[in-house]
PDB file of C-alpha atoms in Angstrom:
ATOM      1  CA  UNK A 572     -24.277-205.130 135.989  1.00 87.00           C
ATOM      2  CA  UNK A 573     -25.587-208.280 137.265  1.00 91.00           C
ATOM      3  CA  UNK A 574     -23.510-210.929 138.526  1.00 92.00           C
ATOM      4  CA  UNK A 575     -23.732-214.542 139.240  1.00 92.00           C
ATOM      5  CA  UNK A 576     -23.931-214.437 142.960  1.00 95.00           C
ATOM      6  CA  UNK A 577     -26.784-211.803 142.339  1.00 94.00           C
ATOM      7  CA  UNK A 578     -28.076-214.697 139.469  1.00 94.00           C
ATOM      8  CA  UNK A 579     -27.848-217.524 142.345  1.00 95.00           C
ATOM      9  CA  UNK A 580     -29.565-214.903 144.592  1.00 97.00           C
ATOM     10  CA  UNK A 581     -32.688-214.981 142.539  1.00 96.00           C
ATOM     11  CA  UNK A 582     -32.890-218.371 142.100  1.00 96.00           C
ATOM     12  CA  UNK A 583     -33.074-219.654 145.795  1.00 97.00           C
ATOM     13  CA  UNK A 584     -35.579-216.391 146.263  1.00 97.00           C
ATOM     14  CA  UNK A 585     -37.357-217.950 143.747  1.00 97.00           C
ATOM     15  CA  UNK A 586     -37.414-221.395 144.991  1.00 97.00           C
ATOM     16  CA  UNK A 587     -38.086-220.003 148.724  1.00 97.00           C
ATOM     17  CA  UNK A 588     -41.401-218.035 146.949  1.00 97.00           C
ATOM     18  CA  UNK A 589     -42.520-221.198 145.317  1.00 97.00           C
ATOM     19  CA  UNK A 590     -42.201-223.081 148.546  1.00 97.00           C
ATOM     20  CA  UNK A 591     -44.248-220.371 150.428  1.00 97.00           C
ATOM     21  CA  UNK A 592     -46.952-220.096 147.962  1.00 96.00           C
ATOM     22  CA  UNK A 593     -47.511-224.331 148.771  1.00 96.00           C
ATOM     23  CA  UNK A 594     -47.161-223.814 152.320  1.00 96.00           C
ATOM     24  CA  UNK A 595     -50.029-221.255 152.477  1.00 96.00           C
ATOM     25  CA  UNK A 596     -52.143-223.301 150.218  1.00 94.00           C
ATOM     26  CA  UNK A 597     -51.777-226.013 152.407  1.00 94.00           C
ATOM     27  CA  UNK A 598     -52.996-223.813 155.167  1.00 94.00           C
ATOM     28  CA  UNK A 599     -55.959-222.428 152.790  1.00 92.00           C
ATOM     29  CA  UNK A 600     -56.912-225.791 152.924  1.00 93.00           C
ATOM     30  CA  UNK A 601     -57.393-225.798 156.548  1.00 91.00           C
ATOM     31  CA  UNK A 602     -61.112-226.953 158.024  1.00 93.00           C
ATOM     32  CA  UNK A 603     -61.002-223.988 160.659  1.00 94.00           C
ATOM     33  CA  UNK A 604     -62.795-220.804 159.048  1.00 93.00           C
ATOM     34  CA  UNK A 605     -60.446-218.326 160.530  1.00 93.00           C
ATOM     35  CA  UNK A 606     -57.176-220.085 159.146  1.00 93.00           C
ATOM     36  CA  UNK A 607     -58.721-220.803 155.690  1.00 93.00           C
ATOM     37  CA  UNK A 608     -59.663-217.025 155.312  1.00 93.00           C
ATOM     38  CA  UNK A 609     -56.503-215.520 156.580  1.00 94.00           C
ATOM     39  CA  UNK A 610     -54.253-218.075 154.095  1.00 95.00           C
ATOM     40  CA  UNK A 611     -56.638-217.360 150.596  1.00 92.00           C
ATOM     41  CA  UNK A 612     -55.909-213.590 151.679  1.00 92.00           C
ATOM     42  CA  UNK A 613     -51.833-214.196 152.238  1.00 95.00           C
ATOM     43  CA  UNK A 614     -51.866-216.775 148.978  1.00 94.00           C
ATOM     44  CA  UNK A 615     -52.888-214.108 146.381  1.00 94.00           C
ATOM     45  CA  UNK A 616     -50.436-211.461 148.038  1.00 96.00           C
ATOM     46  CA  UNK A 617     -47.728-214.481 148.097  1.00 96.00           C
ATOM     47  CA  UNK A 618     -48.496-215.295 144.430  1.00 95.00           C
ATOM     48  CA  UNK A 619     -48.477-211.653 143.395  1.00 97.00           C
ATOM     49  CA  UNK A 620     -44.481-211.456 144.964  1.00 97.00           C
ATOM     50  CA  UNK A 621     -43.952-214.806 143.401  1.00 97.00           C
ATOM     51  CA  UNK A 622     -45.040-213.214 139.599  1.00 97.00           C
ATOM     52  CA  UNK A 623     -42.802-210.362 140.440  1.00 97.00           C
ATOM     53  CA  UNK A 624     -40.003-212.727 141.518  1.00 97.00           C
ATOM     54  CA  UNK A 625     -40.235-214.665 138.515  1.00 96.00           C
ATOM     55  CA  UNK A 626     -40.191-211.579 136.022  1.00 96.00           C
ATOM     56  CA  UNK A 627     -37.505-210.156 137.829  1.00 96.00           C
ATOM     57  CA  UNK A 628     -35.461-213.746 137.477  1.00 95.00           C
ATOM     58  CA  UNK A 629     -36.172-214.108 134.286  1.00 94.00           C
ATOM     59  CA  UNK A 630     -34.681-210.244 133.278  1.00 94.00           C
ATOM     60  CA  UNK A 631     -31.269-211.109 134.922  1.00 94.00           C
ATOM     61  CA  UNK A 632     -30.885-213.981 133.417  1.00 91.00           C
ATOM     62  CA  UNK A 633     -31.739-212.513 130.149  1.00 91.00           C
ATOM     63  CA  UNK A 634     -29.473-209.589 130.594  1.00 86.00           C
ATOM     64  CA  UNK A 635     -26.298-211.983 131.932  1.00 79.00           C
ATOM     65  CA  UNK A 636     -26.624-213.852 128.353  1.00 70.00           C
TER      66      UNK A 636
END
């Protein structure tokens, strides 16, 4: 059964992910080479978590109503 702590749970993991995801862009952005490179790499596999995040929110919450 879920609960509403493991509800809350998900949604400042999901907020946390979001906040990540803008963070590496940011750094994607970046005018050295190795940085920019390293940050596209870490923003797909950061966006990937962030899908699975979202899914996974989106199931609790649907199973709690």
């Amino acid at each position: 059964m879920i609960s509403q702590m493991d509800i809350e749970n998900l949604d400042k993991a999901e907020q946390t992910v979001d906040l990540l995801v803008q963070d590496i862009q940011a750094v994607a952005s970046s005018k050295s080479a190795l940085l920019s490179n390293f940050a596209v790499d870490l923003t797909l596999k950061a966006a990937e978590l962030q899908l699975h995040i979202k899914r996974l929110h989106r199931a609790a919450k649907a199973d709690v109503d």
